[in-house]
PDB file of C-alpha atoms in Angstrom:
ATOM      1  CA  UNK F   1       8.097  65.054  20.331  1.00 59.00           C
ATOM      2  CA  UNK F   2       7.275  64.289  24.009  1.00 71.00           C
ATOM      3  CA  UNK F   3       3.780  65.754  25.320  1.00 70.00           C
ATOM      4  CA  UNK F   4       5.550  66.854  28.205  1.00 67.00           C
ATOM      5  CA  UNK F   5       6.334  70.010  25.781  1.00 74.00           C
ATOM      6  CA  UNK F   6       3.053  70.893  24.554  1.00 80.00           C
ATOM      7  CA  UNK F   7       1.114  70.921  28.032  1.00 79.00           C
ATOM      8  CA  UNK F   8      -2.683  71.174  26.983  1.00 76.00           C
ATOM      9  CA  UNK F   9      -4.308  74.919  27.456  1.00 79.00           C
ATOM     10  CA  UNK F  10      -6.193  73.614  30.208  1.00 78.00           C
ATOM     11  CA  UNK F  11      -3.039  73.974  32.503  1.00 83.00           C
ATOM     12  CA  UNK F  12      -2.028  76.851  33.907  1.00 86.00           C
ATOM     13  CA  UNK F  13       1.958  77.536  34.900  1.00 88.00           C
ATOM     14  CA  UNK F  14       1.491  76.122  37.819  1.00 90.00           C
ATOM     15  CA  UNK F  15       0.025  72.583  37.280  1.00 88.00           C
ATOM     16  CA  UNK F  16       2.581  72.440  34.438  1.00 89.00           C
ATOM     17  CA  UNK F  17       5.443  72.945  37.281  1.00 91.00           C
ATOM     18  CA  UNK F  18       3.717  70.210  39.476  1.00 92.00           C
ATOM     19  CA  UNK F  19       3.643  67.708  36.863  1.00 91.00           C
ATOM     20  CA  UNK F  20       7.465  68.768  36.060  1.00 91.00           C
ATOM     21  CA  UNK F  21       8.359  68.648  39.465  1.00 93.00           C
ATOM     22  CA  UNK F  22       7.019  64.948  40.426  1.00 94.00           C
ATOM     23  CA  UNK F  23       8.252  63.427  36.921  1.00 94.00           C
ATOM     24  CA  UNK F  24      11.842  65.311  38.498  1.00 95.00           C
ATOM     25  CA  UNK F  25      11.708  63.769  41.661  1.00 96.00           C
ATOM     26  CA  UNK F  26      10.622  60.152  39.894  1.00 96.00           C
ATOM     27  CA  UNK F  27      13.683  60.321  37.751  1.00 96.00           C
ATOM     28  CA  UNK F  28      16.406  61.437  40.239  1.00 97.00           C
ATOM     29  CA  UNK F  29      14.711  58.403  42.810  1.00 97.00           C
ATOM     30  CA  UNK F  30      15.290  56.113  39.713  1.00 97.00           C
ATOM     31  CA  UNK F  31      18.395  57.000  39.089  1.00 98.00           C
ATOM     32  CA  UNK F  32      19.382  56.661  43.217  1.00 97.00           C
ATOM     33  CA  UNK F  33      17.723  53.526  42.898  1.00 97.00           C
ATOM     34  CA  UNK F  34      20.049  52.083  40.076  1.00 98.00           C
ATOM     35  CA  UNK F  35      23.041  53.208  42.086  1.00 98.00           C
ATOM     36  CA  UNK F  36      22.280  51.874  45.170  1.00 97.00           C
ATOM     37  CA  UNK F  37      20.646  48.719  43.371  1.00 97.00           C
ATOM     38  CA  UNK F  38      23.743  48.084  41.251  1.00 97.00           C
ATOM     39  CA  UNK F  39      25.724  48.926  44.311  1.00 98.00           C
ATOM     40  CA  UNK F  40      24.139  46.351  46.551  1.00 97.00           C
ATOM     41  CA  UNK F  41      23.833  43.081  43.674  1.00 97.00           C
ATOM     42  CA  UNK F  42      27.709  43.955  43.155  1.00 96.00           C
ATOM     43  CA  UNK F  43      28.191  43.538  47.116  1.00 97.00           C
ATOM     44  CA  UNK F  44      25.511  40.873  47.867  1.00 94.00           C
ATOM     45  CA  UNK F  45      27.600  38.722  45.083  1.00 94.00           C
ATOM     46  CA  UNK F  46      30.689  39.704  46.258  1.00 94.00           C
ATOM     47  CA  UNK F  47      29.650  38.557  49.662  1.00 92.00           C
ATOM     48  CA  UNK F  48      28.352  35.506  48.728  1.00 89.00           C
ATOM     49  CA  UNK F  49      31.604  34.618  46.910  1.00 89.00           C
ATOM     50  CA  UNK F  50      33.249  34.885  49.935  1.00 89.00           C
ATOM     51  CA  UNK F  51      31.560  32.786  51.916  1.00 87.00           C
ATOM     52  CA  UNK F  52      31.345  30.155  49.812  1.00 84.00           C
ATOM     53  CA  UNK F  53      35.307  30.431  49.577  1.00 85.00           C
ATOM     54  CA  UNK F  54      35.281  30.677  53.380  1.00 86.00           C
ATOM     55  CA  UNK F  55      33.315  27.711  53.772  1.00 82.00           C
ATOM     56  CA  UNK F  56      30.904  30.000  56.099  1.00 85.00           C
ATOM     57  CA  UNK F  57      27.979  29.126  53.655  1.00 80.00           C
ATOM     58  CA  UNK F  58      28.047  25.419  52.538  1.00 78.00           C
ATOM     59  CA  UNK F  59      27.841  24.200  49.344  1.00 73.00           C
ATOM     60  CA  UNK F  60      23.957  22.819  49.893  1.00 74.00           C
ATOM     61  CA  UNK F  61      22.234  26.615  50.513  1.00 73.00           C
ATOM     62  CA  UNK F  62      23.644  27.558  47.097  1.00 73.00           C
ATOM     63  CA  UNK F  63      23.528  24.923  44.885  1.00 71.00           C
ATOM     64  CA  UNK F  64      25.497  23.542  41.790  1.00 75.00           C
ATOM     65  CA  UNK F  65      26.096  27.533  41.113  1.00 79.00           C
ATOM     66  CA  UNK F  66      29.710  28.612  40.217  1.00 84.00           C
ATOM     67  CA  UNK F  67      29.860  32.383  41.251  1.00 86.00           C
ATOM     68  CA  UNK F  68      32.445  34.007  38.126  1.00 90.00           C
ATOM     69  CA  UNK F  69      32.045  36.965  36.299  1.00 93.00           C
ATOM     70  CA  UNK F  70      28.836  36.588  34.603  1.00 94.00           C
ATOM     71  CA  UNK F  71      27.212  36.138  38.045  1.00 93.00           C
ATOM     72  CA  UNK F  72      28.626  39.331  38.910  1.00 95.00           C
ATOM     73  CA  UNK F  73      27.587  41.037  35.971  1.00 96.00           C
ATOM     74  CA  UNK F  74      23.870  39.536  36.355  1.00 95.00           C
ATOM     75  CA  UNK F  75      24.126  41.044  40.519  1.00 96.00           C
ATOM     76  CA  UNK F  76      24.953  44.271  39.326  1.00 97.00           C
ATOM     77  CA  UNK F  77      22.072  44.143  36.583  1.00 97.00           C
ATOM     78  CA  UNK F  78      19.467  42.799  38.555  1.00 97.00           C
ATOM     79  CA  UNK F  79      20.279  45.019  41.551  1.00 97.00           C
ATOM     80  CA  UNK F  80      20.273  48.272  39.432  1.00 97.00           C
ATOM     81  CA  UNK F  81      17.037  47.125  37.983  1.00 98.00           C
ATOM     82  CA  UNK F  82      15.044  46.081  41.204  1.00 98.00           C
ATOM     83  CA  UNK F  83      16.660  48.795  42.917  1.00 97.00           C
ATOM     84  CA  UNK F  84      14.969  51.753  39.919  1.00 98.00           C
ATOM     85  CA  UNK F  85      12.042  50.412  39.897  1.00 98.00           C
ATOM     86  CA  UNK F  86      11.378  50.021  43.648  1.00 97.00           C
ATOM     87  CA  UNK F  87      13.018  53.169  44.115  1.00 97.00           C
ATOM     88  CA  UNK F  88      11.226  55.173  41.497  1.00 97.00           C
ATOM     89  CA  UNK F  89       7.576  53.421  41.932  1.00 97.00           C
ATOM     90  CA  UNK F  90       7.725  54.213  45.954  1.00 97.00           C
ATOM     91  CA  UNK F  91       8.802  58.068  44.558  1.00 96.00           C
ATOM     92  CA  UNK F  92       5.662  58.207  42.415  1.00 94.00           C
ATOM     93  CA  UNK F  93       3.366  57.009  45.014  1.00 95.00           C
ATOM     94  CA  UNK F  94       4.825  59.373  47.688  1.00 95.00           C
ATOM     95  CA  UNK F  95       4.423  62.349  45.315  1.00 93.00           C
ATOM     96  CA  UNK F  96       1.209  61.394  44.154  1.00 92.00           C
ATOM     97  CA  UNK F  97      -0.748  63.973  46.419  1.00 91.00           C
ATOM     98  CA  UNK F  98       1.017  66.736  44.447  1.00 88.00           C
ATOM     99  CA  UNK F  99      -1.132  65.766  41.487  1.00 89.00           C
ATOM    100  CA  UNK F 100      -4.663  65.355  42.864  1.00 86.00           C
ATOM    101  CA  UNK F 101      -5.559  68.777  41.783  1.00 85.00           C
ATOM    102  CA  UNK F 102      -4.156  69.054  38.738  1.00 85.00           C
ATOM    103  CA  UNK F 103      -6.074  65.941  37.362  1.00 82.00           C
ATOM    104  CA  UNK F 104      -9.378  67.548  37.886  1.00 79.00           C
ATOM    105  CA  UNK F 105      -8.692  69.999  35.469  1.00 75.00           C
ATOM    106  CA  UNK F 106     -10.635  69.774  32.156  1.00 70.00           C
ATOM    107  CA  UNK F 107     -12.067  66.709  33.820  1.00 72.00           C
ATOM    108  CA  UNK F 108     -15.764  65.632  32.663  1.00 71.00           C
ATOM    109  CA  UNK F 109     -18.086  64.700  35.619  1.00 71.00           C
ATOM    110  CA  UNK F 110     -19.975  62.432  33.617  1.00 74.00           C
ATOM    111  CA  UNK F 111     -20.843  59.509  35.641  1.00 78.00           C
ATOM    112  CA  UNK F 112     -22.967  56.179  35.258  1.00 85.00           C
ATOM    113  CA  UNK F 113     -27.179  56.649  35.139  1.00 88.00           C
ATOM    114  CA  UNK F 114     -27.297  55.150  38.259  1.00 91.00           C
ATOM    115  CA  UNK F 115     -24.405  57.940  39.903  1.00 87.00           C
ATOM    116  CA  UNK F 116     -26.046  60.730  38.128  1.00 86.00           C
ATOM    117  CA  UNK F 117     -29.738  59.432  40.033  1.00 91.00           C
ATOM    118  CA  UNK F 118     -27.242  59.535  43.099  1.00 92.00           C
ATOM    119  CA  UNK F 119     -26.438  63.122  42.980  1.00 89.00           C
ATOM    120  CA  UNK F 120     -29.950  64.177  42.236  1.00 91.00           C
ATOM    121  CA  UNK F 121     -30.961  62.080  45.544  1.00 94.00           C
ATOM    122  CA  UNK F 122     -28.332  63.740  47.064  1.00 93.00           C
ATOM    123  CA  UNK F 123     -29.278  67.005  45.847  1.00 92.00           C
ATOM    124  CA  UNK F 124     -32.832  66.766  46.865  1.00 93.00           C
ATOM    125  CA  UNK F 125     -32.005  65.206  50.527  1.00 93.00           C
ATOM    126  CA  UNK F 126     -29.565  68.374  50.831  1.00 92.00           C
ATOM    127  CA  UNK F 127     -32.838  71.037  49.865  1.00 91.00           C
ATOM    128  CA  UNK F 128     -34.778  69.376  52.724  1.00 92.00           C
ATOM    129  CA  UNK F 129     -32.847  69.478  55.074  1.00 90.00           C
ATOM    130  CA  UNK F 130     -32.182  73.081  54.320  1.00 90.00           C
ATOM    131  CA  UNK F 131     -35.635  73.824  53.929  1.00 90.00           C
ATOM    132  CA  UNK F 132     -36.345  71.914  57.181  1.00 90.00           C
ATOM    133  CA  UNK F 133     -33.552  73.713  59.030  1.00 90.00           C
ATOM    134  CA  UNK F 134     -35.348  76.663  57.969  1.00 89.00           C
ATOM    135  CA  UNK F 135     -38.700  75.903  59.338  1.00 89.00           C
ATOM    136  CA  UNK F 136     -36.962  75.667  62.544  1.00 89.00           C
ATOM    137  CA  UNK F 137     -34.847  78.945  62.720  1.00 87.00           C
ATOM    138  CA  UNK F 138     -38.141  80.774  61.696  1.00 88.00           C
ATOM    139  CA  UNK F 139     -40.068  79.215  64.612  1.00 87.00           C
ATOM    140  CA  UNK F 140     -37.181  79.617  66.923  1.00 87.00           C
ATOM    141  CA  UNK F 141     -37.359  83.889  66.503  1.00 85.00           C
ATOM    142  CA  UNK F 142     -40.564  83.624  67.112  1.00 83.00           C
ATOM    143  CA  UNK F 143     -40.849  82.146  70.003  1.00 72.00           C
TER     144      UNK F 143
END
């Protein structure tokens, strides 16, 4: 069975219901993407058929290619293909910022020696300052 139905305990109800909700909205763009996609190779070929038969596009742009049925077949294909996965990926990437939070959870801040000498730096700069800031408020009241 999927993982999607045995969320780990680390999730609560509502990080669940973000994940469901942007692997929804991937889907459904997917599946607007194949339409359209299919859609559009169907009428791409069908317009390039005509124009060839029209003489409006000559016979040099295209090539030895004979436009029949297969052709068609491979436009609708193609187009439904391109048109789910363009579709689907830019649907992911817009709903992306719906996840942010939801991947920290149960996450492990264990970083690299030298990121871990980073954060004590940090750490120490940051109790410095504070002490230094301080310093200053307590000279301030009494002068």
């Amino acid at each position: 069975m999927s993982r999607a139905f045995h969320p780990p305990d680390t999730m609560s109800s509502n990080d669940i219901r973000k994940v469901a909700d942007v692997r929804r909205e991937i889907w459904k763009a997917g599946f607007k993407g194949l339409v359209c996609g299919s859609i559009g190779g169907l009428a791409s070929h069908r317009l390039i058929l005509a124009g060839q038969q029209s003489q409006i596009i000559p016979p040099s742009i295209i090539g030895k290619l004979k436009l029949n049925r297969n052709t068609a077949l491979l436009s609708f294909m193609l187009g439904g293909a391109i048109g789910s996965f363009s579709m689907s990926s830019a649907s992911g990437k817009n709903n992306i910022h719906n996840l942010h939070d939801v991947m920290l959870v149960g996450s492990n801040p264990v970083g690299t020696e030298y990121q871990v000498l980073v954060e004590k730096a940090k750490e120490k700069e940051k109790l410095q300052h504070d002490n230094v800031k301080r310093a200053e408020f307590r000279l301030q009241r009494r002068n």
